Amino acid sequence: MKKLSFLLFALIGLISLNSCTEDDPFTFVAKPDPEGLAFTSSVADNYNLMASNGDNLAERFVWNPVDFDVQTPVKYQLLGSADMTFDTTDPIYEGEATNGAVTVSEMLALAADAGLDNDPETEAPNTGSLNFQVRAFVGSDGGNVVEQFSEVVTVNVTLPEGDAEPELPKIYVTGNFAVASGYAADWSPENGIPLAAEMGGTNYEGFINMDVEQPMYKFLPTNEGWDGNYGDAGAEGGAYTEVLASPGVDAGTPDGTGGYFYVKADPEALTYSLTETNWGVIGNATPTGWDSDSDMTYDAENKVWTLTLDLTAQEAPDNGIKFRANDAWDLNIGDSGADGTAEFNGDNIGVPEDGNYTITLDLSNPRMYTYTLTKN
């Protein structure tokens, strides 16, 4: 009887052990490195950030490895901030290496966030400080994560007076539409139409006129040749899957026909998109107020949208006009700061006095859009 009882308890224990093994999720309690996470490299006394050297290495930060006492690989993020507000969702570097490079362009982007300016005609300072921190973590940010942060390292930067505005990173588009659409040459890398990204980013955008029945095109990393070109990941020319491949097939448009498109591409994420746009003017300075748009006409020779219209005097930002695409607010352009530059979702544009105006919207220079109001 005792032997039978022993076997029964052993069987229950085995079943219980098997049940725990199958049903209980694996969790761990990580043990941080007792010495802590810290930068191990020294930094310069000052960094001179010249836009012309944007692709150059500004600094390579090095830190010690961290032992969380688990088998899971430790990941690191190098974080930069102008104001001590570090965003772990947008690191400068993320990976398993214990070092991360920062380019001049990436420091310039942080300097712009800090309000630094290299224009000698403004009162804004051209010297200041930027902050860097490294994060070590295991697990997933969406669930079970254990992390550790280093102390903040602050570096001094200078933007030399008179240095040109930082040139935005660009890629280029060329295809069978160029000549018919007012550009220089078909399938010509050197005459490629530029798309621009934010400093240090890969989110390229721009507007391109594709005035042919069936546009075909490719994306080029430079305007010097075909090396590294990107097309669509589809099976045959004219595909529009919104997925990039290198080299891929010649890409097409959403419905296979031509138009004036807002083009976005991210070669790092291997994505792209085209949105056909037709632009108009709306606002309480126009004859139809905020109820409907006054349509503009595209001038392919000068690469601008134009409209001649009677306007009434209105004061921005509460009143005035705005530019809209496709009679909707999804893509709208205004002017925050009333400086003549146009921004997506910007403030209303004021009208100084009543009169008949020629209005132009120039979207040909990617991420540097402009407009004019000229009284006739």
Tab-separated table of C-alpha atoms in Angstrom:
chain	number	residue	atom	x	y	z
A	1	MET	CA	0.000	0.000	0.000
A	2	LYS	CA	2.834	2.403	0.854
A	3	LYS	CA	4.501	1.622	-2.476
A	4	LEU	CA	1.266	2.338	-4.315
A	5	SER	CA	0.862	5.678	-2.508
A	6	PHE	CA	4.423	6.660	-3.339
A	7	LEU	CA	3.877	5.926	-7.025
A	8	LEU	CA	0.624	7.929	-6.974
A	9	PHE	CA	2.313	10.989	-5.458
A	10	ALA	CA	5.193	10.706	-7.954
A	11	LEU	CA	2.740	10.578	-10.840
A	12	ILE	CA	0.881	13.669	-9.536
A	13	GLY	CA	4.188	15.502	-9.175
A	14	LEU	CA	5.253	14.594	-12.688
A	15	ILE	CA	1.928	15.819	-14.108
A	16	SER	CA	2.207	19.046	-12.124
A	17	LEU	CA	5.779	19.626	-13.308
A	18	ASN	CA	4.779	19.015	-16.930
A	19	SER	CA	1.808	21.383	-16.576
A	20	CYS	CA	4.018	24.171	-15.230
A	21	THR	CA	6.532	23.617	-18.000
A	22	GLU	CA	3.886	23.954	-20.715
A	23	ASP	CA	1.652	26.681	-19.290
A	24	ASP	CA	3.786	29.070	-17.234
A	25	PRO	CA	5.511	31.824	-19.235
A	26	PHE	CA	9.232	32.159	-18.739
A	27	THR	CA	10.188	35.245	-16.775
A	28	PHE	CA	13.491	36.478	-15.513
A	29	VAL	CA	14.788	38.889	-12.946
A	30	ALA	CA	17.787	40.633	-14.452
A	31	LYS	CA	20.738	41.613	-12.312
A	32	PRO	CA	22.216	44.928	-13.498
A	33	ASP	CA	25.937	45.341	-13.766
A	34	PRO	CA	27.113	46.448	-10.322
A	35	GLU	CA	29.491	48.979	-11.869
A	36	GLY	CA	26.703	50.592	-13.886
A	37	LEU	CA	26.523	51.759	-17.485
A	38	ALA	CA	28.905	54.561	-18.404
A	39	PHE	CA	30.646	56.212	-21.335
A	40	THR	CA	34.292	55.164	-21.531
A	41	SER	CA	35.449	57.512	-24.304
A	42	SER	CA	36.454	61.148	-23.863
A	43	VAL	CA	34.832	63.971	-25.837
A	44	ALA	CA	36.301	67.047	-27.475
A	45	ASP	CA	36.241	70.490	-25.842
A	46	ASN	CA	34.154	71.839	-28.712
A	47	TYR	CA	32.718	70.620	-32.009
A	48	ASN	CA	32.656	72.967	-35.026
A	49	LEU	CA	29.610	71.909	-37.033
A	50	MET	CA	30.013	72.939	-40.663
A	51	ALA	CA	27.137	71.953	-42.935
A	52	SER	CA	29.574	71.255	-45.774
A	53	ASN	CA	30.973	68.390	-43.652
A	54	GLY	CA	27.542	66.940	-42.890
A	55	ASP	CA	28.429	63.348	-43.757
A	56	ASN	CA	31.622	63.381	-41.683
A	57	LEU	CA	31.952	61.662	-38.317
A	58	ALA	CA	31.595	64.166	-35.478
A	59	GLU	CA	32.147	61.728	-32.603
A	60	ARG	CA	32.102	58.013	-31.841
A	61	PHE	CA	30.812	57.414	-28.330
A	62	VAL	CA	32.025	54.266	-26.560
A	63	TRP	CA	30.560	52.678	-23.415
A	64	ASN	CA	31.137	49.613	-21.251
A	65	PRO	CA	29.156	46.394	-21.752
A	66	VAL	CA	26.441	45.605	-19.211
A	67	ASP	CA	25.757	42.174	-17.710
A	68	PHE	CA	22.082	41.635	-16.874
A	69	ASP	CA	22.859	37.998	-15.934
A	70	VAL	CA	20.559	36.543	-18.605
A	71	GLN	CA	21.105	34.706	-21.858
A	72	THR	CA	19.195	37.318	-23.874
A	73	PRO	CA	21.506	39.635	-25.894
A	74	VAL	CA	21.808	43.127	-24.456
A	75	LYS	CA	20.845	45.971	-26.790
A	76	TYR	CA	22.110	49.542	-26.567
A	77	GLN	CA	20.716	52.871	-27.709
A	78	LEU	CA	22.690	56.070	-28.129
A	79	LEU	CA	20.315	58.963	-27.429
A	80	GLY	CA	20.758	62.651	-28.226
A	81	SER	CA	18.804	65.632	-26.936
A	82	ALA	CA	18.895	69.397	-27.016
A	83	ASP	CA	17.010	69.783	-23.731
A	84	MET	CA	17.554	66.603	-21.666
A	85	THR	CA	14.341	65.075	-23.070
A	86	PHE	CA	15.628	61.804	-24.467
A	87	ASP	CA	13.379	59.884	-26.855
A	88	THR	CA	14.081	56.135	-26.774
A	89	THR	CA	11.853	55.612	-29.818
A	90	ASP	CA	14.192	57.646	-32.030
A	91	PRO	CA	17.779	56.740	-31.091
A	92	ILE	CA	20.847	57.832	-33.005
A	93	TYR	CA	22.122	54.246	-32.784
A	94	GLU	CA	20.530	50.955	-31.699
A	95	GLY	CA	22.222	47.568	-31.690
A	96	GLU	CA	24.401	45.183	-29.713
A	97	ALA	CA	27.695	47.044	-30.244
A	98	THR	CA	29.102	49.121	-27.380
A	99	ASN	CA	29.770	52.178	-29.518
A	100	GLY	CA	27.762	54.521	-31.707
A	101	ALA	CA	28.744	57.093	-34.325
A	102	VAL	CA	27.260	60.582	-34.568
A	103	THR	CA	27.661	62.511	-37.835
A	104	VAL	CA	27.955	66.265	-38.205
A	105	SER	CA	24.489	66.297	-39.787
A	106	GLU	CA	22.991	64.501	-36.784
A	107	MET	CA	24.589	67.027	-34.424
A	108	LEU	CA	23.311	69.860	-36.631
A	109	ALA	CA	19.787	68.465	-36.346
A	110	LEU	CA	20.092	68.513	-32.541
A	111	ALA	CA	21.593	72.006	-32.734
A	112	ALA	CA	18.552	73.183	-34.691
A	113	ASP	CA	16.306	71.712	-31.978
A	114	ALA	CA	18.347	73.718	-29.454
A	115	GLY	CA	17.671	76.923	-31.398
A	116	LEU	CA	21.261	77.426	-32.506
A	117	ASP	CA	21.780	79.531	-35.625
A	118	ASN	CA	24.851	80.280	-37.737
A	119	ASP	CA	23.390	83.329	-39.484
A	120	PRO	CA	25.488	86.397	-38.517
A	121	GLU	CA	22.541	88.710	-39.291
A	122	THR	CA	20.366	87.244	-36.554
A	123	GLU	CA	20.663	87.624	-32.823
A	124	ALA	CA	20.360	83.896	-32.217
A	125	PRO	CA	23.485	82.299	-30.712
A	126	ASN	CA	25.753	80.103	-32.769
A	127	THR	CA	27.239	78.293	-29.757
A	128	GLY	CA	25.568	76.005	-27.262
A	129	SER	CA	25.491	72.508	-25.820
A	130	LEU	CA	24.000	69.131	-26.737
A	131	ASN	CA	23.362	66.115	-24.527
A	132	PHE	CA	23.994	62.415	-25.038
A	133	GLN	CA	23.047	59.342	-23.037
A	134	VAL	CA	23.277	55.588	-23.586
A	135	ARG	CA	20.575	53.096	-22.674
A	136	ALA	CA	21.125	49.345	-22.163
A	137	PHE	CA	18.116	47.043	-22.118
A	138	VAL	CA	16.876	43.479	-22.486
A	139	GLY	CA	13.380	42.443	-23.377
A	140	SER	CA	10.801	44.319	-25.414
A	141	ASP	CA	9.646	47.881	-24.862
A	142	GLY	CA	6.129	46.620	-25.352
A	143	GLY	CA	6.396	44.102	-22.511
A	144	ASN	CA	8.955	42.695	-20.108
A	145	VAL	CA	11.917	45.081	-20.290
A	146	VAL	CA	14.780	45.740	-17.906
A	147	GLU	CA	16.896	48.796	-18.668
A	148	GLN	CA	19.719	50.916	-17.384
A	149	PHE	CA	20.809	54.450	-18.353
A	150	SER	CA	24.201	56.104	-18.229
A	151	GLU	CA	24.818	59.554	-16.887
A	152	VAL	CA	24.366	62.363	-19.394
A	153	VAL	CA	27.378	63.676	-21.286
A	154	THR	CA	27.086	67.306	-22.400
A	155	VAL	CA	29.202	68.574	-25.315
A	156	ASN	CA	29.782	72.089	-26.572
A	157	VAL	CA	29.142	72.919	-30.228
A	158	THR	CA	29.773	75.892	-32.484
A	159	LEU	CA	28.154	76.698	-35.815
A	160	PRO	CA	30.709	78.854	-37.682
A	161	GLU	CA	29.259	82.206	-38.741
A	162	GLY	CA	28.487	82.436	-42.416
A	163	ASP	CA	28.465	78.680	-42.943
A	164	ALA	CA	25.835	77.792	-45.521
A	165	GLU	CA	22.490	76.399	-44.449
A	166	PRO	CA	22.782	72.631	-43.958
A	167	GLU	CA	22.036	70.929	-47.249
A	168	LEU	CA	19.291	68.404	-46.788
A	169	PRO	CA	20.065	64.793	-47.759
A	170	LYS	CA	18.608	63.892	-51.150
A	171	ILE	CA	17.759	61.003	-53.417
A	172	TYR	CA	16.700	61.361	-57.066
A	173	VAL	CA	13.924	60.142	-59.357
A	174	THR	CA	14.256	59.585	-63.090
A	175	GLY	CA	12.031	57.896	-65.619
A	176	ASN	CA	10.137	58.004	-68.904
A	177	PHE	CA	8.068	61.078	-67.964
A	178	ALA	CA	10.760	63.766	-67.640
A	179	VAL	CA	10.796	65.501	-71.037
A	180	ALA	CA	7.016	65.486	-71.456
A	181	SER	CA	6.616	66.906	-67.945
A	182	GLY	CA	8.948	69.900	-68.183
A	183	TYR	CA	12.171	68.301	-66.938
A	184	ALA	CA	15.485	67.920	-68.747
A	185	ALA	CA	15.825	64.330	-69.970
A	186	ASP	CA	14.237	60.887	-69.658
A	187	TRP	CA	16.053	58.152	-67.717
A	188	SER	CA	18.906	60.531	-66.867
A	189	PRO	CA	20.569	60.211	-63.431
A	190	GLU	CA	22.362	63.566	-63.774
A	191	ASN	CA	19.002	65.261	-64.397
A	192	GLY	CA	17.179	63.334	-61.677
A	193	ILE	CA	14.433	65.160	-59.771
A	194	PRO	CA	15.386	65.480	-56.090
A	195	LEU	CA	13.494	64.324	-53.022
A	196	ALA	CA	14.775	65.632	-49.671
A	197	ALA	CA	14.794	64.225	-46.129
A	198	GLU	CA	15.122	65.868	-42.744
A	199	MET	CA	18.684	66.259	-41.492
A	200	GLY	CA	19.933	62.814	-40.491
A	201	GLY	CA	16.728	61.148	-41.730
A	202	THR	CA	15.705	58.817	-44.546
A	203	ASN	CA	12.122	60.130	-44.942
A	204	TYR	CA	12.481	61.636	-48.420
A	205	GLU	CA	9.685	63.652	-49.994
A	206	GLY	CA	8.961	66.015	-52.886
A	207	PHE	CA	6.530	66.832	-55.676
A	208	ILE	CA	6.980	65.500	-59.214
A	209	ASN	CA	4.954	66.111	-62.356
A	210	MET	CA	4.526	62.875	-64.357
A	211	ASP	CA	2.550	64.013	-67.384
A	212	VAL	CA	2.543	60.825	-69.498
A	213	GLU	CA	-0.052	58.095	-69.953
A	214	GLN	CA	1.889	55.405	-68.060
A	215	PRO	CA	4.757	56.774	-65.925
A	216	MET	CA	7.741	54.530	-65.176
A	217	TYR	CA	10.579	55.570	-62.893
A	218	LYS	CA	13.270	54.575	-60.386
A	219	PHE	CA	14.847	56.047	-57.250
A	220	LEU	CA	18.608	56.772	-57.224
A	221	PRO	CA	20.799	57.355	-54.133
A	222	THR	CA	22.839	59.941	-56.081
A	223	ASN	CA	22.531	61.811	-59.378
A	224	GLU	CA	25.849	60.423	-60.607
A	225	GLY	CA	24.774	57.024	-61.923
A	226	TRP	CA	22.601	53.939	-61.519
A	227	ASP	CA	24.525	52.221	-58.716
A	228	GLY	CA	22.252	51.238	-55.838
A	229	ASN	CA	19.037	52.207	-57.635
A	230	TYR	CA	15.656	51.220	-56.206
A	231	GLY	CA	12.526	50.146	-58.030
A	232	ASP	CA	9.284	48.451	-57.094
A	233	ALA	CA	9.327	44.985	-55.508
A	234	GLY	CA	6.614	43.783	-57.907
A	235	ALA	CA	6.963	41.221	-60.669
A	236	GLU	CA	6.855	43.473	-63.738
A	237	GLY	CA	7.364	47.072	-64.840
A	238	GLY	CA	4.676	49.531	-63.838
A	239	ALA	CA	3.983	47.778	-60.521
A	240	TYR	CA	2.901	49.914	-57.587
A	241	THR	CA	3.205	47.870	-54.373
A	242	GLU	CA	4.624	50.716	-52.232
A	243	VAL	CA	7.547	48.392	-51.443
A	244	LEU	CA	11.044	49.219	-52.685
A	245	ALA	CA	13.579	46.689	-53.938
A	246	SER	CA	17.106	47.112	-55.238
A	247	PRO	CA	17.218	47.112	-58.178
A	248	GLY	CA	13.550	46.099	-58.550
A	249	VAL	CA	11.349	46.748	-61.582
A	250	ASP	CA	10.382	50.154	-62.953
A	251	ALA	CA	7.817	51.578	-60.529
A	252	GLY	CA	4.414	52.877	-61.576
A	253	THR	CA	1.621	55.040	-60.175
A	254	PRO	CA	-1.401	54.064	-58.051
A	255	ASP	CA	-3.791	53.835	-61.017
A	256	GLY	CA	-1.190	53.516	-63.789
A	257	THR	CA	-1.831	57.007	-65.182
A	258	GLY	CA	-0.006	60.324	-64.964
A	259	GLY	CA	-0.477	63.347	-62.724
A	260	TYR	CA	1.227	65.723	-60.303
A	261	PHE	CA	2.318	63.578	-57.358
A	262	TYR	CA	3.421	64.037	-53.768
A	263	VAL	CA	6.188	61.424	-53.623
A	264	LYS	CA	7.530	59.884	-50.419
A	265	ALA	CA	10.293	57.276	-50.156
A	266	ASP	CA	12.284	55.651	-47.360
A	267	PRO	CA	15.089	53.449	-48.731
A	268	GLU	CA	15.916	52.235	-45.217
A	269	ALA	CA	12.367	51.049	-44.544
A	270	LEU	CA	11.984	49.989	-48.224
A	271	THR	CA	8.723	51.906	-48.625
A	272	TYR	CA	7.407	54.564	-50.999
A	273	SER	CA	4.107	56.167	-51.933
A	274	LEU	CA	2.586	58.517	-54.497
A	275	THR	CA	-0.428	60.761	-53.905
A	276	GLU	CA	-1.849	62.624	-56.881
A	277	THR	CA	-2.497	66.289	-56.015
A	278	ASN	CA	-4.384	69.197	-57.570
A	279	TRP	CA	-3.981	72.438	-55.658
A	280	GLY	CA	-6.334	75.265	-54.813
A	281	VAL	CA	-6.701	78.300	-52.535
A	282	ILE	CA	-9.246	78.545	-49.727
A	283	GLY	CA	-9.954	81.078	-46.983
A	284	ASN	CA	-12.069	84.032	-45.911
A	285	ALA	CA	-9.937	86.301	-48.127
A	286	THR	CA	-11.269	84.500	-51.245
A	287	PRO	CA	-14.671	85.002	-52.928
A	288	THR	CA	-15.955	81.601	-51.687
A	289	GLY	CA	-14.540	81.874	-48.168
A	290	TRP	CA	-13.833	78.682	-46.244
A	291	ASP	CA	-16.618	76.822	-48.051
A	292	SER	CA	-14.768	75.798	-51.241
A	293	ASP	CA	-11.459	76.046	-53.073
A	294	SER	CA	-10.486	78.266	-55.989
A	295	ASP	CA	-8.565	75.910	-58.281
A	296	MET	CA	-4.998	76.658	-59.330
A	297	THR	CA	-3.352	75.741	-62.659
A	298	TYR	CA	0.005	74.003	-62.979
A	299	ASP	CA	2.671	75.753	-65.075
A	300	ALA	CA	5.027	72.965	-66.197
A	301	GLU	CA	7.589	75.366	-67.697
A	302	ASN	CA	8.083	77.298	-64.450
A	303	LYS	CA	7.103	74.370	-62.206
A	304	VAL	CA	4.631	76.401	-60.132
A	305	TRP	CA	0.902	76.409	-59.446
A	306	THR	CA	-0.743	79.745	-60.287
A	307	LEU	CA	-4.050	81.552	-59.869
A	308	THR	CA	-5.245	85.137	-60.385
A	309	LEU	CA	-7.965	86.021	-57.908
A	310	ASP	CA	-9.652	88.935	-56.151
A	311	LEU	CA	-8.774	88.883	-52.452
A	312	THR	CA	-9.921	90.927	-49.482
A	313	ALA	CA	-7.606	92.170	-46.762
A	314	GLN	CA	-7.310	89.701	-43.885
A	315	GLU	CA	-4.910	89.472	-40.966
A	316	ALA	CA	-3.101	86.219	-40.158
A	317	PRO	CA	-3.005	83.891	-38.354
A	318	ASP	CA	-6.728	83.867	-37.577
A	319	ASN	CA	-7.785	84.880	-41.098
A	320	GLY	CA	-6.448	84.816	-44.659
A	321	ILE	CA	-5.859	81.976	-47.087
A	322	LYS	CA	-4.331	78.510	-47.240
A	323	PHE	CA	-3.382	76.100	-50.010
A	324	ARG	CA	-5.149	72.719	-50.158
A	325	ALA	CA	-4.738	69.618	-52.304
A	326	ASN	CA	-7.722	67.758	-53.736
A	327	ASP	CA	-10.359	69.955	-52.028
A	328	ALA	CA	-9.512	68.384	-48.669
A	329	TRP	CA	-7.467	69.127	-45.565
A	330	ASP	CA	-5.285	66.005	-45.659
A	331	LEU	CA	-2.584	67.987	-47.482
A	332	ASN	CA	-2.699	71.684	-46.673
A	333	ILE	CA	0.000	74.343	-46.697
A	334	GLY	CA	0.271	77.603	-44.782
A	335	ASP	CA	2.988	79.906	-43.465
A	336	SER	CA	3.898	79.756	-39.778
A	337	GLY	CA	5.868	82.890	-38.991
A	338	ALA	CA	4.791	84.835	-42.099
A	339	ASP	CA	8.282	84.548	-43.594
A	340	GLY	CA	7.327	83.496	-47.124
A	341	THR	CA	8.186	79.839	-46.610
A	342	ALA	CA	5.370	77.320	-46.853
A	343	GLU	CA	4.839	74.473	-44.413
A	344	PHE	CA	2.389	71.612	-44.180
A	345	ASN	CA	-0.357	72.515	-41.686
A	346	GLY	CA	1.103	76.006	-41.306
A	347	ASP	CA	-0.770	79.121	-40.177
A	348	ASN	CA	-3.152	81.061	-42.391
A	349	ILE	CA	-1.510	83.464	-44.840
A	350	GLY	CA	-2.555	87.100	-44.447
A	351	VAL	CA	-3.565	89.448	-47.267
A	352	PRO	CA	-2.311	93.051	-46.759
A	353	GLU	CA	-5.054	94.872	-48.696
A	354	ASP	CA	-7.993	94.362	-51.025
A	355	GLY	CA	-7.150	93.773	-54.666
A	356	ASN	CA	-6.569	91.438	-57.561
A	357	TYR	CA	-3.624	89.100	-56.911
A	358	THR	CA	-1.531	86.596	-58.824
A	359	ILE	CA	-0.888	83.740	-56.403
A	360	THR	CA	1.884	81.189	-56.946
A	361	LEU	CA	2.780	78.028	-55.043
A	362	ASP	CA	6.232	76.600	-55.751
A	363	LEU	CA	6.646	72.968	-54.651
A	364	SER	CA	9.623	72.215	-56.907
A	365	ASN	CA	12.286	72.518	-54.175
A	366	PRO	CA	11.691	69.582	-51.802
A	367	ARG	CA	11.074	70.571	-48.164
A	368	MET	CA	11.733	74.226	-49.063
A	369	TYR	CA	8.346	75.166	-50.465
A	370	THR	CA	7.496	78.836	-51.181
A	371	TYR	CA	4.611	81.003	-52.344
A	372	THR	CA	3.992	84.570	-53.517
A	373	LEU	CA	1.045	86.979	-53.497
A	374	THR	CA	1.574	89.722	-56.086
A	375	LYS	CA	-0.993	92.501	-56.398
A	376	ASN	CA	-1.808	93.320	-60.024
